[in-house]
């Protein structure tokens, strides 16, 4: 038993003989596609962009360079942008933006229910997208049925990303400032205690000369006091004076560092993200439009109807030969 011949000529003749059926199916598919497009909700896509500045540009080590001036780039490098992208894609951004814009009410979800919280995250992920270019610029987009909501989500996302990322550097500087202030306070207490002790010893034994060997540039004067315990008092004054001088020197250095950190804290209100494009409410819905939808539906109907007719004709020929 031989198989029926079904080459390109037969395919062409079959499609030509059934062209009315194919056209009708294509027309019906186009009508269905247009109907679905008209009854479905439009999706609007809002787009915003930003580029990251160098977070170390206003750092204390760069503002107060002691060993020559070193160039610091205005824009962030790949490592900084990588860290930023890990924050951009985190669920923290989605929760904060959803709360600030009350997207729970917009999508009719209850944030007290775990399943609906997960649904909110999934919806946000499906509509939210961040694309990083080769020049480390980032484009944020969001799709929604309401144009203004889409634009608000993009702009609020950029503000939230910038606030969280900048907050990390602010908190680190604030912790260093508190640490230095606490240490200086302890030093002040120790210096005050040593000052009282030295004053009491000098008044008791009448020792008013500078006898601190740690001060190498000052000549040591001879003592003029006397009495029992005078030698021990001389040694105690020398020991306490050297410790006090070192504490005073350290306190001056710590105070200098504290002033440097307080100087850089003034720049904490400088944004780390430079917005290159503010999202605006889109006027046109997201593609495809009505015309493209009709053409696509018609082509789908044309393709599947042609495949169906070809398969049907081939098997009919096959069955006829077998019989």
CSV table of C-alpha atoms in Angstrom, one decimal:
chain,number,residue,atom,x,y,z
A,1,UNK,CA,0.0,0.0,0.0
A,2,UNK,CA,1.5,3.4,-1.0
A,3,UNK,CA,1.0,6.7,0.7
A,4,UNK,CA,-0.9,9.4,-1.1
A,5,UNK,CA,1.1,12.1,-2.8
A,6,UNK,CA,0.8,15.5,-1.0
A,7,UNK,CA,3.4,17.9,-2.3
A,8,UNK,CA,3.6,21.7,-2.6
A,9,UNK,CA,1.3,21.6,-5.6
A,10,UNK,CA,-1.4,19.7,-3.7
A,11,UNK,CA,-1.0,22.0,-0.7
A,12,UNK,CA,-1.5,25.1,-3.0
A,13,UNK,CA,-4.5,23.6,-4.7
A,14,UNK,CA,-6.1,22.6,-1.4
A,15,UNK,CA,-5.7,26.1,0.1
A,16,UNK,CA,-7.0,27.6,-3.1
A,17,UNK,CA,-10.1,25.4,-3.2
A,18,UNK,CA,-10.8,26.2,0.4
A,19,UNK,CA,-10.0,29.9,0.3
A,20,UNK,CA,-13.5,30.9,1.2
A,21,UNK,CA,-13.4,28.9,4.4
A,22,UNK,CA,-10.0,30.2,5.3
A,23,UNK,CA,-11.1,33.8,4.7
A,24,UNK,CA,-14.3,33.3,6.8
A,25,UNK,CA,-12.3,31.8,9.7
A,26,UNK,CA,-9.8,34.6,9.5
A,27,UNK,CA,-12.5,37.3,9.4
A,28,UNK,CA,-14.3,35.7,12.4
A,29,UNK,CA,-10.9,35.6,14.3
A,30,UNK,CA,-10.3,39.2,13.5
A,31,UNK,CA,-13.8,40.1,14.8
A,32,UNK,CA,-13.2,38.1,17.9
A,33,UNK,CA,-9.9,39.8,18.5
A,34,UNK,CA,-11.4,43.2,18.0
A,35,UNK,CA,-14.2,42.4,20.4
A,36,UNK,CA,-11.9,41.1,23.1
A,37,UNK,CA,-9.8,44.2,22.7
A,38,UNK,CA,-12.8,46.5,23.1
A,39,UNK,CA,-14.2,44.8,26.1
A,40,UNK,CA,-10.9,44.3,27.9
A,41,UNK,CA,-9.2,46.9,30.1
A,42,UNK,CA,-6.4,49.0,28.6
A,43,UNK,CA,-3.0,48.7,30.1
A,44,UNK,CA,-1.0,51.9,30.4
A,45,UNK,CA,2.8,51.9,30.7
A,46,UNK,CA,4.6,54.7,32.6
A,47,UNK,CA,8.4,55.1,32.3
A,48,UNK,CA,10.9,57.0,34.4
A,49,UNK,CA,14.7,57.0,34.6
A,50,UNK,CA,17.5,57.8,36.9
A,51,UNK,CA,21.3,57.5,37.2
A,52,UNK,CA,23.2,56.9,40.4
A,53,UNK,CA,25.7,59.4,41.8
A,54,UNK,CA,28.8,58.3,43.6
A,55,UNK,CA,27.8,57.9,47.3
A,56,UNK,CA,31.5,58.3,48.4
A,57,UNK,CA,31.8,61.7,46.7
A,58,UNK,CA,30.8,63.5,49.9
A,59,UNK,CA,32.5,61.0,52.2
A,60,UNK,CA,34.8,62.4,54.9
A,61,UNK,CA,37.8,60.6,53.5
A,62,UNK,CA,37.3,62.4,50.1
A,63,UNK,CA,36.4,65.8,51.5
A,64,UNK,CA,39.4,65.9,53.9
A,65,UNK,CA,42.1,64.3,51.8
A,66,UNK,CA,45.4,64.5,53.7
A,67,UNK,CA,47.8,62.8,51.2
A,68,UNK,CA,47.2,64.8,48.0
A,69,UNK,CA,44.1,65.3,46.1
A,70,UNK,CA,42.7,62.2,44.4
A,71,UNK,CA,40.0,62.4,41.7
A,72,UNK,CA,36.6,60.9,42.7
A,73,UNK,CA,34.1,60.2,39.9
A,74,UNK,CA,30.7,62.0,40.1
A,75,UNK,CA,28.9,58.9,39.0
A,76,UNK,CA,28.7,55.5,40.7
A,77,UNK,CA,30.7,52.5,39.5
A,78,UNK,CA,29.5,49.1,38.6
A,79,UNK,CA,29.8,47.8,42.2
A,80,UNK,CA,27.6,50.5,43.6
A,81,UNK,CA,25.0,50.0,40.9
A,82,UNK,CA,25.0,46.3,41.5
A,83,UNK,CA,24.2,46.9,45.2
A,84,UNK,CA,21.5,49.3,44.2
A,85,UNK,CA,19.9,46.8,41.8
A,86,UNK,CA,19.7,44.2,44.6
A,87,UNK,CA,17.7,46.8,46.6
A,88,UNK,CA,15.5,47.7,43.5
A,89,UNK,CA,14.4,44.1,43.0
A,90,UNK,CA,13.7,43.4,46.7
A,91,UNK,CA,10.2,43.0,48.1
A,92,UNK,CA,10.8,45.8,50.5
A,93,UNK,CA,10.3,48.4,47.7
A,94,UNK,CA,7.1,46.8,46.7
A,95,UNK,CA,5.6,46.8,50.2
A,96,UNK,CA,6.6,50.4,50.9
A,97,UNK,CA,5.2,51.7,47.6
A,98,UNK,CA,2.0,49.7,48.0
A,99,UNK,CA,1.5,51.2,51.4
A,100,UNK,CA,2.3,54.8,50.4
A,101,UNK,CA,0.0,54.7,47.4
A,102,UNK,CA,-2.6,52.4,49.0
A,103,UNK,CA,-2.4,49.9,46.1
A,104,UNK,CA,-4.2,47.5,48.4
A,105,UNK,CA,-7.4,49.4,47.8
A,106,UNK,CA,-6.6,49.9,44.1
A,107,UNK,CA,-6.3,46.1,43.5
A,108,UNK,CA,-9.0,45.3,46.1
A,109,UNK,CA,-6.7,43.3,48.3
A,110,UNK,CA,-6.5,42.9,52.1
A,111,UNK,CA,-2.9,43.2,53.4
A,112,UNK,CA,-4.0,41.4,56.6
A,113,UNK,CA,-4.4,38.2,54.7
A,114,UNK,CA,-1.1,36.4,53.7
A,115,UNK,CA,-2.5,35.0,50.4
A,116,UNK,CA,-3.5,38.5,49.3
A,117,UNK,CA,-0.2,39.9,50.4
A,118,UNK,CA,1.5,37.4,48.1
A,119,UNK,CA,-0.9,38.2,45.3
A,120,UNK,CA,0.0,41.9,45.7
A,121,UNK,CA,3.7,41.1,45.4
A,122,UNK,CA,3.0,38.9,42.3
A,123,UNK,CA,0.9,41.6,40.7
A,124,UNK,CA,3.6,44.2,41.4
A,125,UNK,CA,6.4,41.9,39.9
A,126,UNK,CA,4.3,41.3,36.8
A,127,UNK,CA,3.8,45.0,36.1
A,128,UNK,CA,7.1,46.4,37.5
A,129,UNK,CA,10.3,46.4,35.6
A,130,UNK,CA,13.7,48.0,36.0
A,131,UNK,CA,16.2,47.9,33.1
A,132,UNK,CA,19.9,48.8,33.5
A,133,UNK,CA,21.7,50.2,30.5
A,134,UNK,CA,25.4,49.7,29.7
A,135,UNK,CA,26.1,53.2,31.0
A,136,UNK,CA,24.6,52.3,34.4
A,137,UNK,CA,21.5,54.4,33.8
A,138,UNK,CA,18.3,52.7,34.9
A,139,UNK,CA,14.8,52.8,33.5
A,140,UNK,CA,11.8,52.0,35.7
A,141,UNK,CA,8.4,51.1,34.2
A,142,UNK,CA,5.0,50.1,35.5
A,143,UNK,CA,1.8,49.0,33.8
A,144,UNK,CA,-1.6,49.6,35.1
A,145,UNK,CA,-5.2,50.1,33.9
A,146,UNK,CA,-5.1,53.7,35.3
A,147,UNK,CA,-2.5,56.0,33.7
A,148,UNK,CA,-2.0,58.2,36.8
A,149,UNK,CA,-1.5,55.2,39.0
A,150,UNK,CA,1.2,53.8,36.7
A,151,UNK,CA,3.1,57.1,36.8
A,152,UNK,CA,2.7,57.4,40.6
A,153,UNK,CA,4.1,54.0,41.1
A,154,UNK,CA,7.2,54.7,39.0
A,155,UNK,CA,7.9,58.1,40.7
A,156,UNK,CA,7.3,56.7,44.2
A,157,UNK,CA,9.5,53.7,43.5
A,158,UNK,CA,12.4,55.9,42.5
A,159,UNK,CA,11.9,58.1,45.6
A,160,UNK,CA,11.7,55.0,47.9
A,161,UNK,CA,14.8,53.4,46.3
A,162,UNK,CA,16.8,56.6,46.8
A,163,UNK,CA,15.6,57.1,50.4
A,164,UNK,CA,16.5,53.6,51.5
A,165,UNK,CA,19.9,53.5,49.8
A,166,UNK,CA,20.8,57.0,51.1
A,167,UNK,CA,19.6,56.0,54.5
A,168,UNK,CA,22.2,53.3,54.8
A,169,UNK,CA,25.0,55.9,54.4
A,170,UNK,CA,23.3,58.3,56.7
A,171,UNK,CA,22.9,55.7,59.5
A,172,UNK,CA,26.6,54.7,59.2
A,173,UNK,CA,27.7,58.3,59.6
A,174,UNK,CA,25.3,58.8,62.4
A,175,UNK,CA,26.6,55.8,64.3
A,176,UNK,CA,30.2,57.0,63.9
A,177,UNK,CA,29.2,60.5,65.2
A,178,UNK,CA,27.5,59.0,68.2
A,179,UNK,CA,30.5,56.8,68.9
A,180,UNK,CA,32.9,59.7,68.7
A,181,UNK,CA,30.7,61.9,71.0
A,182,UNK,CA,30.4,59.1,73.5
A,183,UNK,CA,34.2,58.6,73.5
A,184,UNK,CA,34.9,62.3,73.9
A,185,UNK,CA,32.5,62.4,76.8
A,186,UNK,CA,34.4,59.6,78.5
A,187,UNK,CA,37.6,61.5,77.8
A,188,UNK,CA,36.3,64.7,79.3
A,189,UNK,CA,35.3,62.8,82.5
A,190,UNK,CA,38.8,61.2,82.7
A,191,UNK,CA,40.6,64.6,82.1
A,192,UNK,CA,38.5,66.3,84.7
A,193,UNK,CA,39.3,63.6,87.2
A,194,UNK,CA,43.0,63.8,86.5
A,195,UNK,CA,43.0,67.6,86.7
A,196,UNK,CA,41.4,67.4,90.2
A,197,UNK,CA,44.0,64.9,91.3
A,198,UNK,CA,46.9,66.9,90.0
A,199,UNK,CA,45.6,70.1,91.5
A,200,UNK,CA,45.3,68.4,94.9
A,201,UNK,CA,48.8,66.9,94.8
A,202,UNK,CA,50.4,70.2,93.7
A,203,UNK,CA,48.7,72.2,96.4
A,204,UNK,CA,49.5,69.7,99.0
A,205,UNK,CA,53.2,69.4,98.2
A,206,UNK,CA,53.7,72.8,96.7
A,207,UNK,CA,54.8,71.4,93.4
A,208,UNK,CA,53.9,73.9,90.6
A,209,UNK,CA,56.6,73.1,88.1
A,210,UNK,CA,56.1,71.3,84.8
A,211,UNK,CA,57.6,67.9,85.4
A,212,UNK,CA,56.1,65.9,82.7
A,213,UNK,CA,58.8,63.9,80.8
A,214,UNK,CA,56.4,63.2,78.0
A,215,UNK,CA,56.7,66.9,76.9
A,216,UNK,CA,60.1,66.5,75.3
A,217,UNK,CA,60.3,70.1,74.1
A,218,UNK,CA,59.9,71.6,77.6
A,219,UNK,CA,62.7,71.9,80.1
A,220,UNK,CA,62.0,70.2,83.4
A,221,UNK,CA,62.4,72.7,86.3
A,222,UNK,CA,63.6,71.8,89.7
A,223,UNK,CA,61.2,71.2,92.5
A,224,UNK,CA,60.9,73.6,95.4
A,225,UNK,CA,58.7,71.6,97.8
A,226,UNK,CA,59.6,69.1,100.5
A,227,UNK,CA,58.4,67.0,103.4
A,228,UNK,CA,57.3,63.4,103.8
A,229,UNK,CA,55.9,61.9,100.6
A,230,UNK,CA,57.4,64.5,98.4
A,231,UNK,CA,59.2,62.1,96.2
A,232,UNK,CA,56.1,59.9,95.8
A,233,UNK,CA,54.1,62.9,94.9
A,234,UNK,CA,56.7,63.9,92.2
A,235,UNK,CA,56.4,60.4,90.6
A,236,UNK,CA,52.5,60.5,90.8
A,237,UNK,CA,52.4,63.9,89.2
A,238,UNK,CA,54.7,62.8,86.4
A,239,UNK,CA,52.6,59.7,85.7
A,240,UNK,CA,49.2,61.4,85.9
A,241,UNK,CA,50.5,64.4,83.8
A,242,UNK,CA,51.7,62.2,81.0
A,243,UNK,CA,48.4,60.3,80.9
A,244,UNK,CA,46.4,63.5,81.0
A,245,UNK,CA,48.5,65.1,78.1
A,246,UNK,CA,47.9,62.0,76.0
A,247,UNK,CA,44.2,62.1,76.7
A,248,UNK,CA,44.0,65.8,75.8
A,249,UNK,CA,45.9,65.1,72.6
A,250,UNK,CA,43.5,62.2,71.8
A,251,UNK,CA,40.5,64.3,72.6
A,252,UNK,CA,41.6,67.0,70.2
A,253,UNK,CA,42.1,64.3,67.4
A,254,UNK,CA,38.7,62.8,68.2
A,255,UNK,CA,37.1,66.2,68.2
A,256,UNK,CA,38.6,66.9,64.8
A,257,UNK,CA,37.2,63.6,63.4
A,258,UNK,CA,33.8,64.4,64.9
A,259,UNK,CA,33.7,67.8,63.2
A,260,UNK,CA,34.6,66.1,59.9
A,261,UNK,CA,31.7,63.7,60.3
A,262,UNK,CA,29.3,66.5,61.2
A,263,UNK,CA,30.5,68.4,58.2
A,264,UNK,CA,29.7,65.5,55.9
A,265,UNK,CA,26.3,64.9,57.6
A,266,UNK,CA,25.2,68.3,56.2
A,267,UNK,CA,25.3,66.6,52.8
A,268,UNK,CA,23.0,63.8,53.9
A,269,UNK,CA,20.0,65.5,52.2
A,270,UNK,CA,21.7,65.4,48.8
A,271,UNK,CA,20.0,62.7,46.7
A,272,UNK,CA,22.1,59.7,45.5
A,273,UNK,CA,19.9,59.2,42.5
A,274,UNK,CA,19.7,61.8,39.7
A,275,UNK,CA,16.3,61.5,38.0
A,276,UNK,CA,16.8,61.7,34.3
A,277,UNK,CA,13.1,61.3,33.5
A,278,UNK,CA,10.0,61.9,35.6
A,279,UNK,CA,7.1,59.5,34.8
A,280,UNK,CA,4.0,61.1,33.5
A,281,UNK,CA,0.6,59.7,33.0
A,282,UNK,CA,0.7,58.0,29.5
A,283,UNK,CA,-1.9,59.1,27.0
A,284,UNK,CA,-1.9,56.0,24.8
A,285,UNK,CA,-2.4,52.5,26.0
A,286,UNK,CA,0.3,49.9,26.0
A,287,UNK,CA,0.7,48.1,22.6
A,288,UNK,CA,-0.7,46.3,20.8
A,289,UNK,CA,-3.4,48.6,19.6
A,290,UNK,CA,-6.7,47.8,18.0
A,291,UNK,CA,-5.3,47.6,14.4
A,292,UNK,CA,-2.4,45.3,15.4
A,293,UNK,CA,-4.8,43.2,17.5
A,294,UNK,CA,-7.1,42.7,14.5
A,295,UNK,CA,-4.2,41.9,12.2
A,296,UNK,CA,-2.7,39.4,14.7
A,297,UNK,CA,-6.0,37.7,15.3
A,298,UNK,CA,-6.7,37.4,11.5
A,299,UNK,CA,-3.2,35.9,10.9
A,300,UNK,CA,-3.7,33.4,13.8
A,301,UNK,CA,-7.1,32.4,12.2
A,302,UNK,CA,-5.5,32.2,8.8
A,303,UNK,CA,-2.7,30.0,10.1
A,304,UNK,CA,-4.7,27.5,12.1
A,305,UNK,CA,-7.5,27.2,9.6
A,306,UNK,CA,-5.0,26.5,6.8
A,307,UNK,CA,-3.2,23.9,9.0
A,308,UNK,CA,-6.6,22.3,9.8
A,309,UNK,CA,-7.7,22.1,6.2
A,310,UNK,CA,-4.4,20.6,5.1
A,311,UNK,CA,-4.4,17.9,7.8
A,312,UNK,CA,-8.0,17.1,7.1
A,313,UNK,CA,-7.5,16.8,3.3
A,314,UNK,CA,-4.4,14.7,3.8
A,315,UNK,CA,-6.1,12.2,6.1
A,316,UNK,CA,-9.1,12.0,3.8
A,317,UNK,CA,-6.8,11.0,0.9
A,318,UNK,CA,-5.0,8.5,3.1
A,319,UNK,CA,-8.3,6.9,4.2
A,320,UNK,CA,-9.5,6.8,0.6
A,321,UNK,CA,-6.4,4.9,-0.5
A,322,UNK,CA,-6.6,2.4,2.4
A,323,UNK,CA,-10.2,1.6,1.5
